[in-house]
Backbone as JSON, one array per atom type, in Angstrom:
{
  "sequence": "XXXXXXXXXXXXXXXXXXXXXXXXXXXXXXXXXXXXXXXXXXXXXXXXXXXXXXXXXXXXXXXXXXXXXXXXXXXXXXXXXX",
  "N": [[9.26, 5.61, 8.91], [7.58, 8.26, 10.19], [4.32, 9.56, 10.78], [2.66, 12.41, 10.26], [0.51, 13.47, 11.45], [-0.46, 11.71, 13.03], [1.32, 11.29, 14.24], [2.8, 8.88, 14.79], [5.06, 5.94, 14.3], [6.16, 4.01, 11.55], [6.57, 1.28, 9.66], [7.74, 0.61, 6.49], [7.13, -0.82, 3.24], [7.21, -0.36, 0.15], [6.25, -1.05, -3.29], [6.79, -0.14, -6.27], [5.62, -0.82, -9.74], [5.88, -0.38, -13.12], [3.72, 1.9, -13.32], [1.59, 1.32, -11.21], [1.15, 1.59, -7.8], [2.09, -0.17, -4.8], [1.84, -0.44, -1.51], [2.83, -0.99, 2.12], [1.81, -0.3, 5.1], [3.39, -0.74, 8.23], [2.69, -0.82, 11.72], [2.65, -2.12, 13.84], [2.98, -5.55, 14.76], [-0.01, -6.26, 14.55], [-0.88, -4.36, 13.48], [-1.82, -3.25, 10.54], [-1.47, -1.56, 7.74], [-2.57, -1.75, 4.12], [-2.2, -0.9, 0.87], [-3.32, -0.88, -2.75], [-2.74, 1.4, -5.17], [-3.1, 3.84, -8.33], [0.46, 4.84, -9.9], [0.14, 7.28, -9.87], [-1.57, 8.0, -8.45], [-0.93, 8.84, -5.73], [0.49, 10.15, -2.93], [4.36, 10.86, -2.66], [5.37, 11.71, -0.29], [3.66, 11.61, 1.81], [2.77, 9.25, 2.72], [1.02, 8.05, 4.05], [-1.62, 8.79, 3.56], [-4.4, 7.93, 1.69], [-6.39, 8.14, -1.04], [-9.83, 7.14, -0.62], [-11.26, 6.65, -3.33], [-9.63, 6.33, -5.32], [-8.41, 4.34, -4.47], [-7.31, 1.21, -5.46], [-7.39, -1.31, -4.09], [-7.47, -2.2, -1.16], [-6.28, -2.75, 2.62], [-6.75, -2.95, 6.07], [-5.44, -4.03, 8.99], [-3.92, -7.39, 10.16], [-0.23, -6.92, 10.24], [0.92, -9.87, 8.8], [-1.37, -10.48, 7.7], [-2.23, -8.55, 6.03], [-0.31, -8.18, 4.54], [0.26, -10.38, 3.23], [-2.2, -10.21, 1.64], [-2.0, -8.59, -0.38], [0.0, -9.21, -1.52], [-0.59, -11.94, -3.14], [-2.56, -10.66, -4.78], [-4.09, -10.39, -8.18], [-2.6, -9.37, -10.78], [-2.22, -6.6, -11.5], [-4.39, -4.51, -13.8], [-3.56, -4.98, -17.12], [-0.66, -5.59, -16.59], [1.7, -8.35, -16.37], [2.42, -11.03, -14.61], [4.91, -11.8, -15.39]],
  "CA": [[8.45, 6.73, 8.52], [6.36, 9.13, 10.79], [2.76, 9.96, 10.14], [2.91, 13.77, 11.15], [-0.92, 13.88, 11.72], [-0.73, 11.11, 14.51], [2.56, 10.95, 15.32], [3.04, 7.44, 14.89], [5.93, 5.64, 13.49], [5.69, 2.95, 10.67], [7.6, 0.58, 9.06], [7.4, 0.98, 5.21], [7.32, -1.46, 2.32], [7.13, -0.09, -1.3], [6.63, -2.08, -4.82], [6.55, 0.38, -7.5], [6.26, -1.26, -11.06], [4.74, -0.29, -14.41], [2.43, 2.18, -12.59], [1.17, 0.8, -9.68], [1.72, 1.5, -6.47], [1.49, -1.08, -3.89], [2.3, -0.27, -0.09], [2.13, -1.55, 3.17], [2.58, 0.33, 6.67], [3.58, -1.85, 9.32], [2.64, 0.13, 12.9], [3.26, -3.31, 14.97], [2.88, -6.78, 14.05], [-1.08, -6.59, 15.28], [-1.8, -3.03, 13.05], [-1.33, -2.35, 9.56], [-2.2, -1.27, 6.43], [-1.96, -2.47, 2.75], [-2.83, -0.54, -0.49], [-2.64, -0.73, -4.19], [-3.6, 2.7, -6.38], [-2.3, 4.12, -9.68], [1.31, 5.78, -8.98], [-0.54, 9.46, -9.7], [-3.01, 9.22, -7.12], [-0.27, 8.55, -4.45], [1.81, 11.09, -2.81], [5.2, 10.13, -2.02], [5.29, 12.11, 0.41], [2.66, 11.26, 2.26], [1.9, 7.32, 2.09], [-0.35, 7.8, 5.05], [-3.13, 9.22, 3.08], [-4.95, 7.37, 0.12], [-8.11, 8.4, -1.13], [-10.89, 5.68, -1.4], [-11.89, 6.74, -4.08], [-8.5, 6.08, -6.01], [-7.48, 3.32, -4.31], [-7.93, -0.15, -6.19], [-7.67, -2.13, -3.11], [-7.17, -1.56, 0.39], [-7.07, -3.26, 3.94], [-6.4, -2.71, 7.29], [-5.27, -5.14, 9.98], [-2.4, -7.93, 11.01], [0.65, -7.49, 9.36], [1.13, -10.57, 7.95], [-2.47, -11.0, 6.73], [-2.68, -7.69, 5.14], [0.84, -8.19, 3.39], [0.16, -11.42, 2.26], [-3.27, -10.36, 0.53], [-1.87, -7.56, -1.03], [1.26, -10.52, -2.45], [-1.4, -12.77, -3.93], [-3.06, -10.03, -5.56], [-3.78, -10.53, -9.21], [-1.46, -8.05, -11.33], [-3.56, -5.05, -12.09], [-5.3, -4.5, -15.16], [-2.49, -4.09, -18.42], [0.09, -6.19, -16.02], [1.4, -9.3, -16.18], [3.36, -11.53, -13.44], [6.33, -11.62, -15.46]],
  "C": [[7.66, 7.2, 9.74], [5.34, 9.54, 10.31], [2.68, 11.05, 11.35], [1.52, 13.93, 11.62], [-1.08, 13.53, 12.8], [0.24, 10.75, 15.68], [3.14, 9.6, 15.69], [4.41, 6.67, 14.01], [5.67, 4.48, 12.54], [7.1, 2.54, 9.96], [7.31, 0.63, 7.65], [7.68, 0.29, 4.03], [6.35, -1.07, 1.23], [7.41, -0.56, -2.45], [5.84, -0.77, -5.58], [6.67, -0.24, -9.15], [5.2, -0.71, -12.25], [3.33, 0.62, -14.14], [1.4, 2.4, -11.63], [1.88, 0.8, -8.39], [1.54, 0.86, -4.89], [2.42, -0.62, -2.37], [1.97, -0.94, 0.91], [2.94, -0.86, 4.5], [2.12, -0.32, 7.52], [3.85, -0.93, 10.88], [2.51, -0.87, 13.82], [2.78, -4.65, 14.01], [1.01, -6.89, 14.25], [-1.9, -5.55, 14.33], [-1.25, -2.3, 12.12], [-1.94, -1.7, 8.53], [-1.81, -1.56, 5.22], [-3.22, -1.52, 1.8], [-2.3, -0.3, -1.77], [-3.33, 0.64, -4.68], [-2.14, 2.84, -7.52], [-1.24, 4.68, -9.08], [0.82, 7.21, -9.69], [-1.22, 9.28, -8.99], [-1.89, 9.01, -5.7], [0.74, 9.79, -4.23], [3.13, 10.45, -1.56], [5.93, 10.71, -0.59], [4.96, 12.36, 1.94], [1.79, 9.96, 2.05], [0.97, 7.11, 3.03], [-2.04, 7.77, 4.62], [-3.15, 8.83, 2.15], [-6.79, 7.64, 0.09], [-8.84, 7.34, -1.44], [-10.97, 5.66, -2.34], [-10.83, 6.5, -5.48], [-8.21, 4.63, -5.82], [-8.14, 2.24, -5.41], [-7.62, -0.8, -5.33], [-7.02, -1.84, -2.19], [-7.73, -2.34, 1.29], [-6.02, -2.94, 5.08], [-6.21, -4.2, 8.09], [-4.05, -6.03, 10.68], [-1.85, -7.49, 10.57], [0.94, -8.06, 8.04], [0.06, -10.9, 7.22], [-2.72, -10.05, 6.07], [-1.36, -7.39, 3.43], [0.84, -9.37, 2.21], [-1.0, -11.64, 1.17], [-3.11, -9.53, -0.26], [-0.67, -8.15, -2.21], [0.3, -10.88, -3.0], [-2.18, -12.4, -4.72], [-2.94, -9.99, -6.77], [-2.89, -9.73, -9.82], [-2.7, -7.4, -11.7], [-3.39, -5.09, -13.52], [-3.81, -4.24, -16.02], [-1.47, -5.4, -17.93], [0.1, -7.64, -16.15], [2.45, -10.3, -14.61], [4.68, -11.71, -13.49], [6.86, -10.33, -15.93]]
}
């Protein structure tokens, strides 16, 4: 994926289930991003941009530590693990 704003390229992992839309853009092993929101506040279009104010959790940082806190994440509200 490209992020037309900065011009940056990203690597792109998407779990859509029941709702929820969990992402994570991978812009080196050192600088990423991880977020869950409802799938209506997300545009698929545009996975660069998430509004705070939507999101239900969000972080910035390694990689592997932002992928793996966004894995261990309880199931959102309604959801269950199976």
């Amino acid at each position: 994926m490209k992020d037309r704003m900065t011009c940056v390229n990203a690597v792109m992992f998407r779990r859509v289930w029941k709702g929820t839309n969990e992402t994570v853009l991978a812009y080196s092993e050192s600088e990423a991003l991880a977020y869950r929101v409802r799938q209506d506040d997300v545009d698929p279009a545009d996975p660069f941009v998430v509004d705070p104010d939507h999101a239900l959790w969000q972080r910035g940082g390694e990689f592997l530590d932002v992928a793996g806190e966004l894995l261990e994440l309880p199931p959102a509200p309604d959801h269950s693990r199976f």
